[in-house]
CSV table of C-alpha atoms in Angstrom, one decimal:
chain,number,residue,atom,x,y,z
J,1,UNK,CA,0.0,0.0,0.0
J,2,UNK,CA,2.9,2.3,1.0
J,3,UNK,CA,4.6,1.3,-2.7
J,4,UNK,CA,1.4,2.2,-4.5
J,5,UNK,CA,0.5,5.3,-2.2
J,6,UNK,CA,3.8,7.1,-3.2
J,7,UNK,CA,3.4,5.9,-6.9
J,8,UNK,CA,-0.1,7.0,-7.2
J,9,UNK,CA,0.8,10.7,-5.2
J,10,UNK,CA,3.4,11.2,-7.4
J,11,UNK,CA,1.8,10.7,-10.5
J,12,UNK,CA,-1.2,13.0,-9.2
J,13,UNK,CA,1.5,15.5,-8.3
J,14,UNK,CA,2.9,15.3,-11.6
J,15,UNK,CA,-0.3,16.2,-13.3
J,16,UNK,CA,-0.3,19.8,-10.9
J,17,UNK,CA,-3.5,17.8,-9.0
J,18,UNK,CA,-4.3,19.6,-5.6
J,19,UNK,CA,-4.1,17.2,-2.1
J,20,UNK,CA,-2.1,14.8,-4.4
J,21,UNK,CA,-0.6,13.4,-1.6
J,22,UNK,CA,-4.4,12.3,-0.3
J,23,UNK,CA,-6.2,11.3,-3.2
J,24,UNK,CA,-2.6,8.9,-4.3
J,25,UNK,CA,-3.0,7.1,-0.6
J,26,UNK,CA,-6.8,7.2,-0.8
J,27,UNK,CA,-6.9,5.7,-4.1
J,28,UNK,CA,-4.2,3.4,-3.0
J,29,UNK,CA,-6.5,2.1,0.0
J,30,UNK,CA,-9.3,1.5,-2.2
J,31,UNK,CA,-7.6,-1.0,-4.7
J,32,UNK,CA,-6.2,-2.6,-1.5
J,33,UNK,CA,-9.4,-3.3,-0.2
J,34,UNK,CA,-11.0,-4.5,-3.6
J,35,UNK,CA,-8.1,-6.8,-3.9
J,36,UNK,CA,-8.7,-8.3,-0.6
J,37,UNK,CA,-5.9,-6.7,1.4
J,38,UNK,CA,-5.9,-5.9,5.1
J,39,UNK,CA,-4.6,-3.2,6.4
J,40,UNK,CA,-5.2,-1.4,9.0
J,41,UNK,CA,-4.4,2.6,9.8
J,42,UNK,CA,-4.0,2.7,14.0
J,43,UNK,CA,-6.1,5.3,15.4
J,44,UNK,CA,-3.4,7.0,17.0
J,45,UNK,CA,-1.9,8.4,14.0
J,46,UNK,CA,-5.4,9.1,12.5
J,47,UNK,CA,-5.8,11.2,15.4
J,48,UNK,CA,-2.4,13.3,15.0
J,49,UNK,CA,-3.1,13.6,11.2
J,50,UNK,CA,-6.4,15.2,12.1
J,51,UNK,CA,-4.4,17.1,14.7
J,52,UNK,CA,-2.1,18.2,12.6
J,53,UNK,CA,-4.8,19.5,10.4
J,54,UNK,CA,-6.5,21.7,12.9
J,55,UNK,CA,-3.2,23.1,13.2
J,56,UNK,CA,-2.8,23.7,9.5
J,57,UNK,CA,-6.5,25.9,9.3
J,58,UNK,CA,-5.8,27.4,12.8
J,59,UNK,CA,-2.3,28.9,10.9
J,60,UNK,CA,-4.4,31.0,8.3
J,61,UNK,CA,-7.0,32.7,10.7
J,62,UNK,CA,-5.9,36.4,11.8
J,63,UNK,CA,-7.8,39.1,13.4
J,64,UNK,CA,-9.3,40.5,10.4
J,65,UNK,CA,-10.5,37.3,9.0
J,66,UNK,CA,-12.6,36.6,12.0
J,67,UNK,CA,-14.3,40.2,11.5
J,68,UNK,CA,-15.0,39.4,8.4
J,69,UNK,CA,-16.4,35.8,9.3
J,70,UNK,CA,-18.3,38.0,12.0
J,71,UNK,CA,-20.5,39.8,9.8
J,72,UNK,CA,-20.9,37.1,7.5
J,73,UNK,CA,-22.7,34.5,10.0
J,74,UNK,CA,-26.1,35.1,8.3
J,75,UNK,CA,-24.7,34.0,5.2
J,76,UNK,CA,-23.3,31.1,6.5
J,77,UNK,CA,-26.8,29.7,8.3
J,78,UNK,CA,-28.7,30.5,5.1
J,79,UNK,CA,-26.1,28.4,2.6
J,80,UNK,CA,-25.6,25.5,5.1
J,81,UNK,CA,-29.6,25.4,5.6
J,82,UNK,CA,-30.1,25.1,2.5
J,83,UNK,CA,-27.5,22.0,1.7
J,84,UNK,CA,-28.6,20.1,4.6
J,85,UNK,CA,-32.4,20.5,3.4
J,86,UNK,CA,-31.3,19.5,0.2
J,87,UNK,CA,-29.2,16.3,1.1
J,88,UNK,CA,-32.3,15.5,3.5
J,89,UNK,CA,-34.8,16.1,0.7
J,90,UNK,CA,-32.8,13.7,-1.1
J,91,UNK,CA,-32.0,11.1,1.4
J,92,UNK,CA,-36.0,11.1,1.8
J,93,UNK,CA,-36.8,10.4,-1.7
J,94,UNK,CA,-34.6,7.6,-1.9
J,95,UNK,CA,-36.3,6.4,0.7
J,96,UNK,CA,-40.0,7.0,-0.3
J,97,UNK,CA,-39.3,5.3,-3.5
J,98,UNK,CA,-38.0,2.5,-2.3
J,99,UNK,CA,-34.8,3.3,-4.0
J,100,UNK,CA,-33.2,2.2,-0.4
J,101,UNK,CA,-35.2,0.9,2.9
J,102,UNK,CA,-36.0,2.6,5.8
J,103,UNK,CA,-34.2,6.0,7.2
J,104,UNK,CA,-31.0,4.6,6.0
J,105,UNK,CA,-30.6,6.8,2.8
J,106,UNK,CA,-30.8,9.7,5.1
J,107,UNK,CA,-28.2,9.1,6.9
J,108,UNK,CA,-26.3,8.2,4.2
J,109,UNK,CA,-27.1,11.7,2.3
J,110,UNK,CA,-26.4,13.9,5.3
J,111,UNK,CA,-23.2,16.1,4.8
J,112,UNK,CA,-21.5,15.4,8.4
J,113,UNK,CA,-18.5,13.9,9.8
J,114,UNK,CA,-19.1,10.5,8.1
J,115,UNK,CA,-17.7,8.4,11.1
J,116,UNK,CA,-20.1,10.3,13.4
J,117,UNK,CA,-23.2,9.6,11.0
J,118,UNK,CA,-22.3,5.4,11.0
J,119,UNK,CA,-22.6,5.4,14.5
J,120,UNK,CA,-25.7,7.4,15.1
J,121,UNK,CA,-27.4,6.0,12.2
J,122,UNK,CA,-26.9,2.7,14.1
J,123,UNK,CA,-28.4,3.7,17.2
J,124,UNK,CA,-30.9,4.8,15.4
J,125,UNK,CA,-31.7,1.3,13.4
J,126,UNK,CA,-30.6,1.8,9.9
J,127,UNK,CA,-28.3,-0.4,8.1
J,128,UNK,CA,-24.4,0.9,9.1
J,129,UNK,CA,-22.9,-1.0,6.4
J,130,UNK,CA,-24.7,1.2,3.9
J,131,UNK,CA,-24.4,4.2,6.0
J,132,UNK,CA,-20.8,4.0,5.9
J,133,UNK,CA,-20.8,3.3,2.0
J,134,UNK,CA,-22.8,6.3,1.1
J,135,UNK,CA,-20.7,8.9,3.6
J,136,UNK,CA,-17.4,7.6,2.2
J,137,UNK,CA,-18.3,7.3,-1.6
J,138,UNK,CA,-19.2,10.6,-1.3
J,139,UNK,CA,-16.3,12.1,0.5
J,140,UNK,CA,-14.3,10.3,-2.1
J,141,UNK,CA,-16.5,11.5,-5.3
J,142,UNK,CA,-16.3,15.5,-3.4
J,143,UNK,CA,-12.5,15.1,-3.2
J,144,UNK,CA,-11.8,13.8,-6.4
J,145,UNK,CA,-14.4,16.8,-8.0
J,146,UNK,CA,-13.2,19.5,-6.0
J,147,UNK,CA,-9.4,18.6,-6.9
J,148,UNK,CA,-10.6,19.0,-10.4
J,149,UNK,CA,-12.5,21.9,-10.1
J,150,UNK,CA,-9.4,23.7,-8.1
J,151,UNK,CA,-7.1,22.6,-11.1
J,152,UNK,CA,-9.0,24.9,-13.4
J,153,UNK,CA,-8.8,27.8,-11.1
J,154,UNK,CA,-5.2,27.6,-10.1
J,155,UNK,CA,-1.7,26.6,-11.7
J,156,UNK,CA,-0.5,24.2,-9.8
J,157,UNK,CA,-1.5,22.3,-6.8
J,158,UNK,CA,1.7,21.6,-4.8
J,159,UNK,CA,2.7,24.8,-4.4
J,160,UNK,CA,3.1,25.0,-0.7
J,161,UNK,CA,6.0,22.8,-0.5
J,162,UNK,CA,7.5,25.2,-3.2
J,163,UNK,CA,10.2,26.2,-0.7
J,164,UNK,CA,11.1,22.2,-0.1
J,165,UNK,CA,10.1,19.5,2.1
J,166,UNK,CA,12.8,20.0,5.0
J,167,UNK,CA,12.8,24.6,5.3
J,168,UNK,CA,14.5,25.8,8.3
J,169,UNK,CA,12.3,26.2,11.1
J,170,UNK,CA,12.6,27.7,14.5
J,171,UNK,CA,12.3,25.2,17.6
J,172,UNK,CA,10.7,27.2,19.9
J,173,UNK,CA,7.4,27.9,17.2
J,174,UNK,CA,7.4,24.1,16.5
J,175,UNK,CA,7.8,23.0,19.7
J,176,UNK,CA,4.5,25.5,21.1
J,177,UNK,CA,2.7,24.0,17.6
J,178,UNK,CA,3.1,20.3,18.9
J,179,UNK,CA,2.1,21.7,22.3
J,180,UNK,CA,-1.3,23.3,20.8
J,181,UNK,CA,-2.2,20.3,18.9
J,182,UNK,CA,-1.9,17.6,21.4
J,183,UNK,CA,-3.8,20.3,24.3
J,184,UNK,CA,-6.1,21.3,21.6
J,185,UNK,CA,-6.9,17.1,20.5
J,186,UNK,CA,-7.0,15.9,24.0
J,187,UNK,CA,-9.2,18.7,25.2
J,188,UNK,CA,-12.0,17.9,21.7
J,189,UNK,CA,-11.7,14.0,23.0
J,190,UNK,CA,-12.2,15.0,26.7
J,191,UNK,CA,-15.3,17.0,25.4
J,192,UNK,CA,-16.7,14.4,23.0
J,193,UNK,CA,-16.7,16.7,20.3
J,194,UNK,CA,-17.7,15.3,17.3
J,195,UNK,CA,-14.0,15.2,14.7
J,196,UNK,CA,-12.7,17.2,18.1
J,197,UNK,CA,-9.3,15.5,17.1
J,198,UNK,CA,-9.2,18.3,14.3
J,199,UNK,CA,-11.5,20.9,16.0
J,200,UNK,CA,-9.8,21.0,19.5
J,201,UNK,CA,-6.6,22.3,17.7
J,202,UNK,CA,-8.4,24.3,15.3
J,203,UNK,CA,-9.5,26.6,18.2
J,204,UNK,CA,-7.1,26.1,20.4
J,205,UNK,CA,-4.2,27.3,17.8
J,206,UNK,CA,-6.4,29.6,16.1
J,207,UNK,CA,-6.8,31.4,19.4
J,208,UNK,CA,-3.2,31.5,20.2
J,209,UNK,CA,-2.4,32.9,16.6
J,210,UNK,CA,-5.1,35.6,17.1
J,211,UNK,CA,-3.5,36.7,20.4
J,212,UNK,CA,-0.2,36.8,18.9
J,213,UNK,CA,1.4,34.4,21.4
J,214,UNK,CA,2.4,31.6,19.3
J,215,UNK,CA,3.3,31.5,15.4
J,216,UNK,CA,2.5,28.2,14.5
J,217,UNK,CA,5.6,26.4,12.3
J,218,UNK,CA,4.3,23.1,10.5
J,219,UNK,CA,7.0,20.8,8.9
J,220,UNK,CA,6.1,20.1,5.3
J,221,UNK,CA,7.1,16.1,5.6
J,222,UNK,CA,4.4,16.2,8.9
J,223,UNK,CA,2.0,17.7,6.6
J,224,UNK,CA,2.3,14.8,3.8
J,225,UNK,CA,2.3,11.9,6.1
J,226,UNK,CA,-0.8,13.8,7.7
J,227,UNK,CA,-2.5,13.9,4.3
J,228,UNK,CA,-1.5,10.5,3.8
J,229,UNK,CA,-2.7,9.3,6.7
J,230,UNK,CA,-6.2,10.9,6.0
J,231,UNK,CA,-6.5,9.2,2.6
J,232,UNK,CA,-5.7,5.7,3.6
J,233,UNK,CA,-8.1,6.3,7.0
J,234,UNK,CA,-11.2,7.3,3.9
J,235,UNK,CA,-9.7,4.5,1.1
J,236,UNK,CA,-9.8,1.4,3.7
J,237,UNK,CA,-13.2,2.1,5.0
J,238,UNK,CA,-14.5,0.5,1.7
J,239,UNK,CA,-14.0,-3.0,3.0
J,240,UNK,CA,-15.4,-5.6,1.0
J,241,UNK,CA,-18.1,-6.4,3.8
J,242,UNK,CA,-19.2,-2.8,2.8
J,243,UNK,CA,-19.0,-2.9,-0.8
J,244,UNK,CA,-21.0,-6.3,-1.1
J,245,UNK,CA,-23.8,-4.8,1.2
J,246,UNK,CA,-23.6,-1.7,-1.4
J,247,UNK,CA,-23.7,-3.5,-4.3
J,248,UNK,CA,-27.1,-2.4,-5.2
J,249,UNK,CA,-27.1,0.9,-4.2
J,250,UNK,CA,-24.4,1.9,-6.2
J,251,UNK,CA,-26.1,3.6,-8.9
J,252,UNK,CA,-28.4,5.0,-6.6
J,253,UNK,CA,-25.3,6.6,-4.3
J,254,UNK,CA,-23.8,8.2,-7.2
J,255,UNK,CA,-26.3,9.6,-8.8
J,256,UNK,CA,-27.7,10.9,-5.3
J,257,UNK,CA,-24.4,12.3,-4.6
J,258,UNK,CA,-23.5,13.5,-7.8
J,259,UNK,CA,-27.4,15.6,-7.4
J,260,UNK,CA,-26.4,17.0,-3.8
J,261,UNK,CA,-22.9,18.6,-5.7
J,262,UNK,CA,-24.5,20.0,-8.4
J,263,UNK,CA,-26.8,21.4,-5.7
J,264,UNK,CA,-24.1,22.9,-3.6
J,265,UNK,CA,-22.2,23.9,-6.9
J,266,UNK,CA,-25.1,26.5,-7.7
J,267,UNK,CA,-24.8,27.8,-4.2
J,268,UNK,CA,-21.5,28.4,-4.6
J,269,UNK,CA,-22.1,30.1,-7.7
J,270,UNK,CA,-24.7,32.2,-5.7
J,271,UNK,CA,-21.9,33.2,-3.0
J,272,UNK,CA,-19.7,34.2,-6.1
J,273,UNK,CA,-22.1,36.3,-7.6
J,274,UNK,CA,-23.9,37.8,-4.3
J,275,UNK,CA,-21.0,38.2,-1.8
J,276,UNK,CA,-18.2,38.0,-4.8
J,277,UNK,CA,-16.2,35.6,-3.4
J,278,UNK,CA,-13.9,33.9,-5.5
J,279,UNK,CA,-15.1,30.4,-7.3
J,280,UNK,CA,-12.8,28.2,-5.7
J,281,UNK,CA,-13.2,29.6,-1.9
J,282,UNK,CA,-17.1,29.4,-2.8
J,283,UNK,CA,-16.9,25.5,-4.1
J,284,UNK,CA,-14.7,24.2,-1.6
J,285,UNK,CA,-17.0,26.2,1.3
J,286,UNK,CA,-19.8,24.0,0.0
J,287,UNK,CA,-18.8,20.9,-1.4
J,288,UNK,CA,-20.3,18.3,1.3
J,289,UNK,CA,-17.9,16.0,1.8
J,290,UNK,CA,-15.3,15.4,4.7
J,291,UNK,CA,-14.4,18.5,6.8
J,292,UNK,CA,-10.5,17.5,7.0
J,293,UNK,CA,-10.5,16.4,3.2
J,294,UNK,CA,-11.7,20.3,2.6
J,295,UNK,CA,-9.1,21.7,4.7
J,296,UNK,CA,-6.0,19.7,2.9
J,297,UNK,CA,-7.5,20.7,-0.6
J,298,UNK,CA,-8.2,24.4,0.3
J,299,UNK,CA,-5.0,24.3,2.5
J,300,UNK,CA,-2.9,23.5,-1.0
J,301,UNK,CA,-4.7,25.9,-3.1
J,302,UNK,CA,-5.0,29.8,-2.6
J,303,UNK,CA,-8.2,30.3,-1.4
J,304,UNK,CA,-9.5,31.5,1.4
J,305,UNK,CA,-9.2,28.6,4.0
J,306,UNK,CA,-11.0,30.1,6.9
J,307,UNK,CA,-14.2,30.9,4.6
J,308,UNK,CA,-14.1,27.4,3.6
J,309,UNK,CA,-13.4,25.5,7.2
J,310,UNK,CA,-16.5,28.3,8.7
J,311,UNK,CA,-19.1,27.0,6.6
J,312,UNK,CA,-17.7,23.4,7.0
J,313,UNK,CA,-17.9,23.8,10.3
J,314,UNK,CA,-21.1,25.0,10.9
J,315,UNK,CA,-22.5,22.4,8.6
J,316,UNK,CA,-21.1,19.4,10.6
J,317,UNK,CA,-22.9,21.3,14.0
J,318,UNK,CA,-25.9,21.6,12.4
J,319,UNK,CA,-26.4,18.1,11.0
J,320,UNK,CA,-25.2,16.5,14.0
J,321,UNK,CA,-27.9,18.5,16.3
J,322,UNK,CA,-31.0,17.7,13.8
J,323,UNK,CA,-29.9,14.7,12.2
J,324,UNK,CA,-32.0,12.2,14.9
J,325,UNK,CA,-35.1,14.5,14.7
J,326,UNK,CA,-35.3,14.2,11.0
J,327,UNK,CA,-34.2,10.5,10.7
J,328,UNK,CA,-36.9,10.1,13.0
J,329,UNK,CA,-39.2,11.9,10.7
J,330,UNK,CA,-38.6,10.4,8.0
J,331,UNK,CA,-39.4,7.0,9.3
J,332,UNK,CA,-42.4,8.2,10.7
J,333,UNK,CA,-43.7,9.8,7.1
J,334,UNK,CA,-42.6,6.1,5.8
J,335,UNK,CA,-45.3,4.5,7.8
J,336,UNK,CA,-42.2,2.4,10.0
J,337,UNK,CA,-42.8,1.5,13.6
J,338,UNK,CA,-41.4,3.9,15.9
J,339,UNK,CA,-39.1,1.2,17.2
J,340,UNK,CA,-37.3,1.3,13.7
J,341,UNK,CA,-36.9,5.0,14.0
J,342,UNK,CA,-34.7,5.2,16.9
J,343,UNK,CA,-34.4,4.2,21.3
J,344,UNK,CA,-37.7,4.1,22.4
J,345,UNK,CA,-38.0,6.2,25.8
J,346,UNK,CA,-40.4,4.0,28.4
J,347,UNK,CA,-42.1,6.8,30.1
């Protein structure tokens, strides 16, 4: 996987492709898993890729950026609204047509942290396996789209390890970085926050920065093996446990997914023509798929990364506080037993 990973990355870099060095390991874990490999990405170093991610954001958010964020907050409720009721309007006609059973297709269609939506659509009695299918296919389709569309808007995806993988670096700033992201990731796993791993240091280092106490330094090499790390954690989830329980719902998924970005494509073309903000910045702000997959794309591109990590951010809290309400709804407009819609309180 390692051999293939490097091969695939540098053949993607080679072709100017942005996040190269995730979609190469991502594709790489894939065709492992179709080819009946096993391997196995330990949770420890998912959780310091998706610290080291936070990090990466927290490093382009200044005061001025936040003021700007600040009076944009209306915009940002109105565009996220309007994606989540659009991935549940789909999700719910999939389901109404029989397309797939149950509140399942819901879950599957709602734009959230996709390990967060498997386990809560299990508690909540739809099928996991297809759950899990769904979220990743589209996180992988939204990658691969959103690499493409960046590679029309900007010469060259690599560009930020311009200045070579190994630059001179001061010790103190790296050393307070590695501080920030461990304090920031234990604190979002002491708080249960959902992808808290990446969120904890997000804030965390994004305050610091703000203040001016801490410049945060970020080895180039860290960064890679981070976005490595990230694309074999996405490419392995497609097991072939998964894939055989998705073998019908293929078609379905795609053409689902590919609806839901065309969706969020025209309301990035409304934030482009409204609020002027550049076509890139807009597409990556609204793509749904994975909130650290967005950050390594945007964070190898020249957009604007905070713009793009607000709305993503706000999107992940809003499905994760209504997503049980309307998976619960939608079974109930289905006709299904209340018991299939989620824990049943005895009082």
């Amino acid at each position: 996987m390692l051999a293939s990973s490097i091969l695939l990355a540098a053949l993607l870099q080679g072709l100017k492709l942005p996040a190269a060095f995730m979609l190469g390991p991502l594709a790489a874990g894939v065709l492992l898993q179709m080819a009946g490999g096993s391997v196995k990405v330990p949770p420890p170093l998912t959780a310091a890729a998706q610290m080291v991610i936070g990090c990466l954001i927290a490093q382009a958010i200044n005061p001025t950026i936040l003021a700007s964020l600040a009076r944009q907050w209306p915009v940002f409720c109105v565009v996220v609204g309007l994606a989540v009721a659009a991935s549940m309007l789909i999700g719910w006609s999939m389901s109404r047509l029989r397309i797939i059973a149950g509140n399942t297709a819901v879950w599957g269609m709602l734009p959230g942290a996709a390990t967060v939506m498997m386990v809560m659509a299990e508690a909540y009695g739809a099928d996991f396996r297809l759950v899990a299918f769904m979220q990743y296919l589209r996180v992988v389709l939204v990658a691969a789209a959103a690499s493409l569309v960046a590679l029309l808007f900007v010469q060259g995806g690599g560009g930020r390890f311009a200045t070579g993988f190994f630059p001179p670096m001061a010790l103190a700033d790296l050393l307070a970085t590695t501080a920030i992201a461990l304090a920031g990731g234990g604190l979002g796993r002491l708080l249960r926050i959902p992808a808290g791993m990446l969120l904890g240091p997000l804030a965390l280092g994004a305050l610091f920065n703000v203040l001016g106490w801490v410049r945060i330094e970020l080895p180039p090499i860290a960064l890679i093996i981070s976005y490595a790390l990230i694309g074999w954690n996405t490419g392995l989830r497609f097991t072939p446990q998964i894939l055989a329980a998705a073998a019908r719902a293929l078609l379905p998924s795609v053409g689902a997914t590919v609806l839901l970005m065309a969706f969020c494509g025209f309301l990035a073309w409304l934030l482009v023509i409204f609020l002027h903000v550049d076509p890139l910045t807009a597409y990556l702000a609204t793509s749904p798929g994975g909130v650290d997959a967005a950050a390594i794309i945007a964070a190898s591109t020249h957009v604007d990364t905070p713009f793009v990590m607000a709305l993503q951010t706000v999107r992940l809290i809003i499905v994760l506080v209504i997503g049980p309400s309307v998976a619960r709804w939608v079974a109930d407009t289905l006709g299904r037993p209340v018991s299939e819609a989620g824990p049943v309180d005895p009082d």
